[in-house]
Structures are given as structure tokens and as C-alpha cells.
Short mmCIF file of C-alpha atoms in Angstrom, two decimals:
data_model
loop_
_atom_site.label_atom_id
_atom_site.label_comp_id
_atom_site.label_asym_id
_atom_site.label_seq_id
_atom_site.Cartn_x
_atom_site.Cartn_y
_atom_site.Cartn_z
CA MET A 115 -56.38 -40.70 40.89
CA ARG A 116 -54.79 -41.07 37.46
CA ALA A 117 -52.58 -44.13 37.10
CA THR A 118 -50.08 -45.07 34.42
CA ARG A 119 -48.34 -48.43 34.50
CA ARG A 120 -44.80 -48.85 33.32
CA GLY A 121 -42.60 -51.89 33.73
CA VAL A 122 -41.78 -55.29 32.28
CA LEU A 123 -42.34 -58.49 34.19
CA GLY A 124 -39.13 -60.35 34.87
CA GLY A 125 -38.40 -63.88 36.05
CA ALA A 126 -39.15 -64.93 39.62
CA ALA A 127 -36.29 -64.69 42.07
CA ALA A 128 -35.73 -64.89 45.78
CA ALA A 129 -34.12 -62.06 47.73
CA SER A 130 -32.15 -62.27 50.92
CA PHE A 131 -34.21 -60.98 53.83
CA HIS A 132 -33.07 -60.27 57.40
CA GLY A 133 -29.81 -62.16 57.13
CA SER A 134 -30.32 -65.89 56.65
CA ALA A 135 -34.08 -65.74 56.01
CA ARG A 136 -35.31 -65.82 52.42
CA ALA A 137 -38.31 -63.84 51.20
CA GLN A 138 -39.85 -62.99 47.87
CA GLU A 139 -40.02 -59.24 47.44
CA SER A 140 -43.10 -57.84 45.78
CA ARG A 141 -43.11 -57.69 41.99
CA GLU A 142 -45.66 -54.85 42.08
CA LEU A 143 -44.57 -51.36 43.11
CA ARG A 144 -47.14 -48.53 43.32
CA ILE A 145 -45.71 -45.03 43.72
CA ALA A 146 -47.79 -41.88 44.08
CA VAL A 147 -46.74 -38.41 42.95
CA GLN A 148 -48.27 -34.95 43.08
CA PHE A 149 -48.00 -31.89 40.84
CA GLY A 150 -44.99 -29.63 40.37
CA ILE A 151 -41.23 -29.34 39.91
CA THR A 152 -40.71 -30.56 43.48
CA TYR A 153 -41.49 -34.04 42.14
CA LEU A 154 -38.93 -33.80 39.31
CA PRO A 155 -36.70 -36.61 40.67
CA LEU A 156 -39.66 -38.99 40.47
CA THR A 157 -40.41 -37.84 36.92
CA VAL A 158 -36.82 -38.60 35.95
CA ILE A 159 -36.93 -41.97 37.72
CA ARG A 160 -40.14 -42.84 35.88
CA GLU A 161 -39.06 -41.69 32.43
CA GLN A 162 -35.58 -43.23 32.63
CA ARG A 163 -36.83 -46.40 34.36
CA LEU A 164 -34.18 -46.02 37.04
CA ILE A 165 -35.85 -48.25 39.62
CA GLU A 166 -36.04 -51.06 37.09
CA GLN A 167 -32.39 -50.55 36.16
CA GLN A 168 -31.27 -50.51 39.78
CA ALA A 169 -33.32 -53.60 40.61
CA ARG A 170 -31.65 -55.54 37.79
CA ALA A 171 -28.23 -54.35 38.91
CA ASP A 172 -29.00 -55.60 42.42
CA GLY A 173 -30.12 -59.00 41.19
CA LEU A 174 -33.81 -58.40 41.77
CA PRO A 175 -36.59 -59.25 39.31
CA GLU A 176 -37.56 -56.12 37.39
CA PRO A 177 -40.57 -54.67 39.23
CA ASN A 178 -43.84 -53.74 37.59
CA VAL A 179 -43.99 -50.05 38.57
CA SER A 180 -47.28 -48.16 38.63
CA TRP A 181 -47.23 -44.36 38.90
CA ILE A 182 -50.34 -42.84 40.45
CA GLN A 183 -51.08 -39.11 40.58
CA VAL A 184 -52.73 -37.87 43.76
CA SER A 185 -53.40 -34.31 44.97
CA GLY A 186 -52.73 -33.44 48.61
CA GLY A 187 -51.16 -35.13 51.60
CA ALA A 188 -54.51 -36.15 53.10
CA ALA A 189 -55.41 -38.15 49.99
CA MET A 190 -51.90 -39.63 49.95
CA ASN A 191 -52.23 -40.83 53.53
CA ASP A 192 -55.68 -42.31 52.90
CA ALA A 193 -54.39 -44.23 49.88
CA LEU A 194 -51.39 -45.56 51.81
CA LEU A 195 -53.50 -46.61 54.80
CA SER A 196 -56.05 -48.35 52.58
CA GLY A 197 -53.34 -50.43 50.91
CA ASN A 198 -53.72 -48.77 47.50
CA LEU A 199 -50.13 -47.47 47.53
CA ASP A 200 -46.68 -48.76 48.42
CA ILE A 201 -44.75 -45.49 48.29
CA ALA A 202 -46.37 -42.10 48.93
CA SER A 203 -44.96 -38.61 48.46
CA ALA A 204 -46.09 -35.54 50.37
CA GLY A 205 -44.90 -32.60 52.42
CA ILE A 206 -43.33 -32.94 55.86
CA PRO A 207 -46.50 -32.23 57.93
CA PRO A 208 -48.68 -34.97 56.35
CA VAL A 209 -45.85 -37.48 56.83
CA VAL A 210 -45.39 -36.42 60.46
CA LEU A 211 -49.13 -36.71 61.03
CA LEU A 212 -49.31 -40.22 59.58
CA TRP A 213 -46.21 -41.28 61.51
CA ALA A 214 -47.86 -40.17 64.75
CA ARG A 215 -51.19 -41.80 63.97
CA SER A 216 -49.70 -45.11 62.82
CA ARG A 217 -47.10 -45.63 65.55
CA ASN A 218 -48.98 -48.57 67.06
CA ASN A 219 -49.94 -50.36 63.83
CA LEU A 220 -48.65 -49.62 60.32
CA LYS A 221 -45.72 -47.50 61.56
CA ALA A 222 -45.32 -45.25 58.53
CA HIS A 223 -41.87 -43.68 58.16
CA ALA A 224 -40.11 -41.47 55.62
CA ILE A 225 -37.64 -42.95 53.13
CA SER A 226 -35.96 -39.79 51.87
CA SER A 227 -36.42 -36.16 50.93
CA LEU A 228 -37.08 -35.15 47.32
CA VAL A 229 -36.21 -31.46 47.30
CA ALA A 230 -35.64 -28.42 49.47
CA ALA A 231 -37.42 -25.36 48.07
CA PRO A 232 -39.42 -22.35 49.28
CA LEU A 233 -43.19 -22.29 48.86
CA TRP A 234 -44.93 -18.97 48.25
CA LEU A 235 -48.28 -17.54 49.22
CA ASN A 236 -49.43 -15.42 46.26
CA THR A 237 -52.48 -13.18 45.95
CA ARG A 238 -54.36 -11.16 43.35
CA ASN A 239 -56.18 -9.05 45.96
CA PRO A 240 -54.60 -5.56 45.73
CA ALA A 241 -55.56 -4.85 49.35
CA VAL A 242 -53.53 -7.76 50.73
CA ARG A 243 -49.96 -6.91 51.66
CA THR A 244 -49.61 -9.03 54.79
CA LEU A 245 -51.59 -11.79 56.49
CA ARG A 246 -53.45 -9.14 58.47
CA ASP A 247 -55.06 -7.84 55.29
CA PHE A 248 -57.00 -11.00 54.48
CA THR A 249 -60.75 -10.68 55.14
CA PRO A 250 -63.63 -13.19 55.34
CA GLN A 251 -64.25 -12.53 51.64
CA ASP A 252 -60.87 -13.95 50.66
CA ARG A 253 -60.25 -17.60 49.87
CA ILE A 254 -56.78 -19.16 50.04
CA ALA A 255 -56.32 -22.28 47.91
CA LEU A 256 -53.92 -25.02 49.01
CA PRO A 257 -53.66 -28.79 48.42
CA ALA A 258 -55.45 -29.90 51.61
CA ALA A 259 -56.95 -27.64 54.25
CA ARG A 260 -55.47 -27.90 57.77
CA VAL A 261 -53.12 -30.83 57.04
CA SER A 262 -51.03 -30.07 53.94
CA PHE A 263 -47.55 -28.61 54.02
CA GLN A 264 -48.96 -25.26 52.91
CA ALA A 265 -51.75 -25.37 55.50
CA ILE A 266 -49.36 -25.99 58.39
CA THR A 267 -46.96 -23.31 57.12
CA LEU A 268 -49.87 -20.87 56.97
CA GLN A 269 -50.66 -21.72 60.59
CA MET A 270 -47.03 -21.12 61.55
CA ALA A 271 -47.15 -17.74 59.81
CA ALA A 272 -50.47 -16.85 61.46
CA GLU A 273 -49.13 -17.54 64.93
CA LYS A 274 -46.11 -15.38 64.19
CA GLU A 275 -48.35 -12.58 62.91
CA PHE A 276 -51.23 -12.71 65.40
CA GLY A 277 -49.62 -14.22 68.49
CA PRO A 278 -49.66 -17.47 70.50
CA GLY A 279 -52.77 -19.58 70.08
CA GLN A 280 -53.77 -17.82 66.85
CA HIS A 281 -52.38 -20.44 64.48
CA ALA A 282 -55.83 -21.40 63.12
CA ARG A 283 -57.01 -17.84 62.55
CA LEU A 284 -56.87 -18.08 58.75
CA ASP A 285 -58.04 -21.70 58.48
CA PRO A 286 -61.66 -20.70 57.69
CA LEU A 287 -60.39 -18.96 54.55
CA THR A 288 -58.62 -22.02 53.14
CA VAL A 289 -59.97 -24.14 50.28
CA SER A 290 -58.58 -27.50 49.11
CA LEU A 291 -57.62 -27.41 45.42
CA PRO A 292 -54.92 -29.11 43.32
CA HIS A 293 -52.18 -26.69 42.30
CA PRO A 294 -53.14 -26.60 38.58
CA ASP A 295 -56.77 -25.78 39.38
CA ALA A 296 -55.81 -23.17 41.97
CA THR A 297 -53.41 -21.53 39.51
CA ALA A 298 -56.07 -21.36 36.81
CA ALA A 299 -58.52 -19.83 39.29
CA LEU A 300 -56.03 -17.25 40.55
CA ILE A 301 -54.89 -16.20 37.10
CA GLY A 302 -58.44 -16.18 35.71
CA GLY A 303 -59.64 -13.86 38.46
CA ARG A 304 -63.27 -14.88 38.15
CA SER A 305 -63.57 -17.27 41.08
CA GLU A 306 -63.67 -16.81 44.83
CA ILE A 307 -59.98 -17.76 45.02
CA THR A 308 -57.95 -14.64 45.80
CA ALA A 309 -54.77 -16.36 46.99
CA HIS A 310 -52.87 -19.59 46.54
CA PHE A 311 -50.20 -21.21 48.72
CA GLY A 312 -48.50 -23.28 46.07
CA ASN A 313 -45.22 -24.73 44.89
CA PRO A 314 -42.97 -24.40 41.83
CA PRO A 315 -43.63 -24.07 38.95
CA PHE A 316 -47.17 -22.88 39.69
CA GLN A 317 -46.20 -20.12 42.13
CA ASN A 318 -43.61 -18.79 39.66
CA GLN A 319 -46.03 -19.00 36.75
CA GLN A 320 -48.59 -16.93 38.68
CA LEU A 321 -46.17 -14.06 39.25
CA GLN A 322 -45.80 -13.60 35.50
CA HIS A 323 -49.36 -12.25 35.44
CA GLU A 324 -50.13 -8.64 36.20
CA GLY A 325 -51.76 -8.01 39.55
CA ILE A 326 -50.46 -11.16 41.26
CA ARG A 327 -47.72 -10.81 43.86
CA ARG A 328 -46.10 -12.73 46.67
CA VAL A 329 -47.24 -12.25 50.26
CA LEU A 330 -44.71 -14.54 51.96
CA SER A 331 -42.23 -17.38 51.48
CA SER A 332 -42.08 -20.50 53.63
CA TYR A 333 -38.32 -19.97 54.03
CA ASP A 334 -39.12 -16.66 55.75
CA VAL A 335 -41.72 -18.30 57.98
CA VAL A 336 -39.38 -21.08 59.09
CA GLY A 337 -36.28 -18.92 59.08
CA ALA A 338 -34.20 -21.45 57.15
CA PRO A 339 -34.29 -23.70 54.07
CA HIS A 340 -36.37 -26.84 54.44
CA SER A 341 -37.39 -29.94 52.56
CA VAL A 342 -40.71 -29.76 50.78
CA THR A 343 -41.51 -33.32 49.82
CA LEU A 344 -40.72 -36.69 51.40
CA LEU A 345 -41.09 -40.26 50.18
CA TYR A 346 -42.65 -42.57 52.78
CA ALA A 347 -44.04 -46.05 53.30
CA THR A 348 -45.26 -48.40 56.02
CA GLN A 349 -42.99 -50.52 58.19
CA ARG A 350 -44.65 -53.66 56.85
CA TRP A 351 -43.77 -52.75 53.27
CA ARG A 352 -40.20 -51.81 54.19
CA ASP A 353 -39.63 -55.05 56.13
CA ALA A 354 -40.96 -57.13 53.23
CA ASN A 355 -39.03 -55.22 50.54
CA PRO A 356 -35.65 -54.09 51.93
CA ARG A 357 -33.75 -54.47 48.65
CA THR A 358 -36.47 -52.70 46.69
CA LEU A 359 -36.30 -49.81 49.15
CA ARG A 360 -32.54 -49.58 48.63
CA ALA A 361 -33.09 -49.66 44.87
CA ILE A 362 -35.51 -46.73 45.15
CA ARG A 363 -33.03 -44.67 47.16
CA ALA A 364 -30.25 -45.50 44.72
CA ALA A 365 -32.46 -44.57 41.77
CA GLN A 366 -33.20 -41.26 43.45
CA GLU A 367 -29.50 -40.51 43.92
CA THR A 368 -28.92 -41.29 40.25
CA ALA A 369 -31.78 -38.99 39.23
CA ASN A 370 -30.50 -36.14 41.41
CA ALA A 371 -26.99 -36.42 39.97
CA TRP A 372 -28.39 -36.42 36.42
CA ILE A 373 -30.56 -33.34 37.12
CA ALA A 374 -27.58 -31.44 38.54
CA ALA A 375 -25.39 -32.34 35.56
CA ASN A 376 -28.07 -31.85 32.90
CA PRO A 377 -30.50 -29.08 33.92
CA ARG A 378 -31.47 -28.31 30.32
CA ALA A 379 -32.19 -31.94 29.51
CA ALA A 380 -34.08 -32.30 32.81
CA ALA A 381 -36.26 -29.33 31.87
CA GLU A 382 -36.95 -30.85 28.45
CA LEU A 383 -37.82 -34.17 30.07
CA TYR A 384 -40.21 -32.49 32.53
CA VAL A 385 -42.03 -30.48 29.85
CA ARG A 386 -42.38 -33.54 27.64
CA ALA A 387 -43.36 -36.03 30.34
CA GLU A 388 -45.84 -33.74 32.07
CA ARG A 389 -47.20 -32.37 28.78
CA SER A 390 -46.57 -28.97 30.29
CA SER A 391 -47.39 -25.71 28.53
CA LEU A 392 -44.40 -24.08 30.24
CA SER A 393 -41.35 -23.28 28.16
CA VAL A 394 -38.18 -25.30 28.58
CA ASP A 395 -36.33 -22.07 29.42
CA PHE A 396 -38.77 -21.34 32.25
CA VAL A 397 -38.44 -24.82 33.75
CA GLU A 398 -34.66 -24.82 33.37
CA ALA A 399 -34.49 -21.56 35.32
CA LEU A 400 -36.42 -23.21 38.16
CA ILE A 401 -34.10 -26.22 38.18
CA ARG A 402 -31.09 -23.90 38.31
CA ASP A 403 -32.62 -21.72 41.05
CA PRO A 404 -30.05 -21.65 43.90
CA GLU A 405 -32.88 -22.04 46.44
CA HIS A 406 -33.90 -25.39 44.91
CA HIS A 407 -31.88 -28.41 46.05
CA PHE A 408 -32.75 -31.88 44.77
CA THR A 409 -31.38 -34.09 47.53
CA THR A 410 -32.34 -37.15 49.53
CA GLN A 411 -31.16 -35.46 52.74
CA PRO A 412 -34.04 -34.02 54.81
CA GLN A 413 -33.83 -30.43 56.03
CA GLY A 414 -35.92 -28.60 58.63
CA VAL A 415 -38.12 -31.54 59.61
CA LEU A 416 -38.18 -30.56 63.28
CA HIS A 417 -39.52 -27.06 62.57
CA PHE A 418 -42.76 -28.57 61.36
CA ALA A 419 -42.95 -31.63 63.60
CA ARG A 420 -42.55 -29.59 66.77
CA PHE A 421 -45.09 -27.02 65.62
CA GLN A 422 -47.58 -29.82 65.00
CA HIS A 423 -46.99 -31.04 68.54
CA HIS A 424 -47.24 -27.48 69.88
CA THR A 425 -50.70 -27.05 68.31
CA GLY A 426 -51.90 -30.49 69.40
CA GLN A 427 -52.08 -32.02 65.94
CA ILE A 428 -49.78 -34.84 67.04
CA PRO A 429 -49.59 -36.16 70.62
CA VAL A 430 -45.84 -36.82 70.78
CA ARG A 431 -42.86 -34.48 70.59
CA ILE A 432 -40.30 -35.58 68.02
CA GLU A 433 -36.75 -35.23 69.32
CA SER A 434 -34.85 -35.99 66.11
CA TRP A 435 -35.61 -36.06 62.40
CA LYS A 436 -34.48 -39.70 62.54
CA ASP A 437 -37.56 -40.56 64.60
CA ILE A 438 -39.75 -40.42 61.51
CA PHE A 439 -37.24 -41.85 58.99
CA PHE A 440 -36.34 -45.47 58.29
CA PRO A 441 -32.77 -46.43 59.33
CA GLU A 442 -31.66 -46.46 55.67
CA ALA A 443 -31.68 -42.63 55.82
CA HIS A 444 -29.93 -42.19 59.15
CA ASP A 445 -26.34 -42.03 57.88
CA GLY A 446 -26.88 -38.74 56.06
CA PRO A 447 -26.53 -35.19 57.46
CA GLY A 448 -30.24 -34.54 57.83
CA SER A 449 -31.90 -31.97 60.06
#
């Protein structure tokens, strides 16, 4: 994990809690992010100090916000369960898995969506045109084998391709790698990695190199647009910090509105903040991509949650996307 701490300590204050009760909300706020454009709203929130601004506007002491970079949903969940995080960010399947596993104790739930965007499986193996063309010599990189968003989507695609009960057929070929490392390996062509199930901008960057092409899109697998990344936390944290949670959601709405109104400036901010080697033009094109929607409203949650139940990864069938979200998100038109 790589952590950077940003924030200024403010004066102590009490916050209203559960009506007439009074409780001191935490002054420390630890938020984890991963790699890629799908985390752009969090980058904007961090760089523009929107949580701090919203907290002050709501009469809260300015929180001391720590931003921690983590790769993969499995590592996110471990950090949240161990108490090393307050707010995690990961794909739908890792959040669903933690929700199911923590129902009787920490009761993790989602706070909001970050973005809806397609994820692509790319390859440099000229023999691979479909999933059927992968062989035991191929290796497919993704953030976390068997549990990440990409891993579950690959299982969904495998069952479609090979038939019922064949969802795990390609699992032995998967390798856990952060997106930057997987991209370097795929482009370099000198490692065992012959494919990568990634996210933007890495998947788009790969296709600029000769010999690399797309095998499938997650939108095609699911049959509809879907959220990629969710923010989530434990019930204990939410109950102790209700106003801070509302400040986070408000900061996210502000960030999304700013990105929509200022795509060029958002691209410049991303390149600068992430010390990215990508051009501003390239990043701006991704932000403007009509398939990318920066929104707090979740989409397509049930596609993944019900598949996870179907394959036995979680023991309970989720009937509504609201089952895994805190009530603060229930008023929106999610799916």
C-alpha cells in the first residue's frame, strides 16, 4: 500500500447522531483507491479537497483524510476487515462477496457507484480470437484471481461460451497483477502474460500497440451497461459517521458535475495528479467516451450478484440492488 495524507486538523465539534443522541464523528478518514480512470471522481475529490469543503459546509470539523492506494478487491476487503480502512473502493463482485461474508458481524454495504464503463479483455496472442482459443500456455492477468470484477466477468463469459457449470474453466490461466504491471507485461511481450482483463485507461493504451487486440467487452458479456467501481464501508463506520458519509456522497456529486462540465480540465488534473505518461488528449477522449458515465447511481449490480450466488460464491440470493447498499443510496434510480 502507498499512502498519502492530506488534510488540516480543525477544532473539535460534536455532531448530531440518531436524532437526539450526540456523538463525535471520527476526525480521521482513510479512503482506498485503485488504478485507472474509473477512479477519477476520487482523484478530483482528493485534489480539490471536496470532502473537507463539504464537511466545513455541514458544520463538521475538517477531517484528516488519508488516501491509500491498493490493488485488487481482495486486498481492499482484507484492509477493510482488518480496520486499516474506513472507505474502500472495488468492483461489484468483491463488494457483494464482502457483504455476504459480513452479514452477521461488520455488515459491509456499498455507499455509491463511481462509474459505469466497459472493461475489455485484450490479448497479444495472434491465435486467440475467442475464449475457446486460449490454451494452457496462455496467462490472463487481472487484479485478483477468482474474486475481482474482471475474474467474475471472465467466469460469466466462460459459462456463456462453454456451457453451464463451466464458469471456472479459464481460472487456471489467471494471474493476479496490478493493471500498470499487467499492461507493461502485455506491451513488452517478453513475459508469460498473453492477455489482460483490465480497465481504462490501461485497456485503451494497450490497443495502441501493434499486435494487441480486444477479445471481448464486459458490456457484451452482461448484455447491458454496468457500474464498475463501488465505494463501500462497514455498518459500524456508517452508524458512527452519518454526516461524514453524507459529506462523501455530496463531494462525489460535486466531482461528477465538475468532470462533466470540464472534461479537459479533468484530464489535465488526472495526468498531473497521477503523474501519468498519457497525453491529456488521450485522457480527455476517455472522459468524453459515451460509454463512460461518472455517476453515483449503481447499474447492473444484480447481474453479478446473482451470478455469484449461481456459482456458489455467496450463499444468499440478492433480490434488489438495495440489499447491498446503505439507505442513503436508496432514493436514486439504481439497478
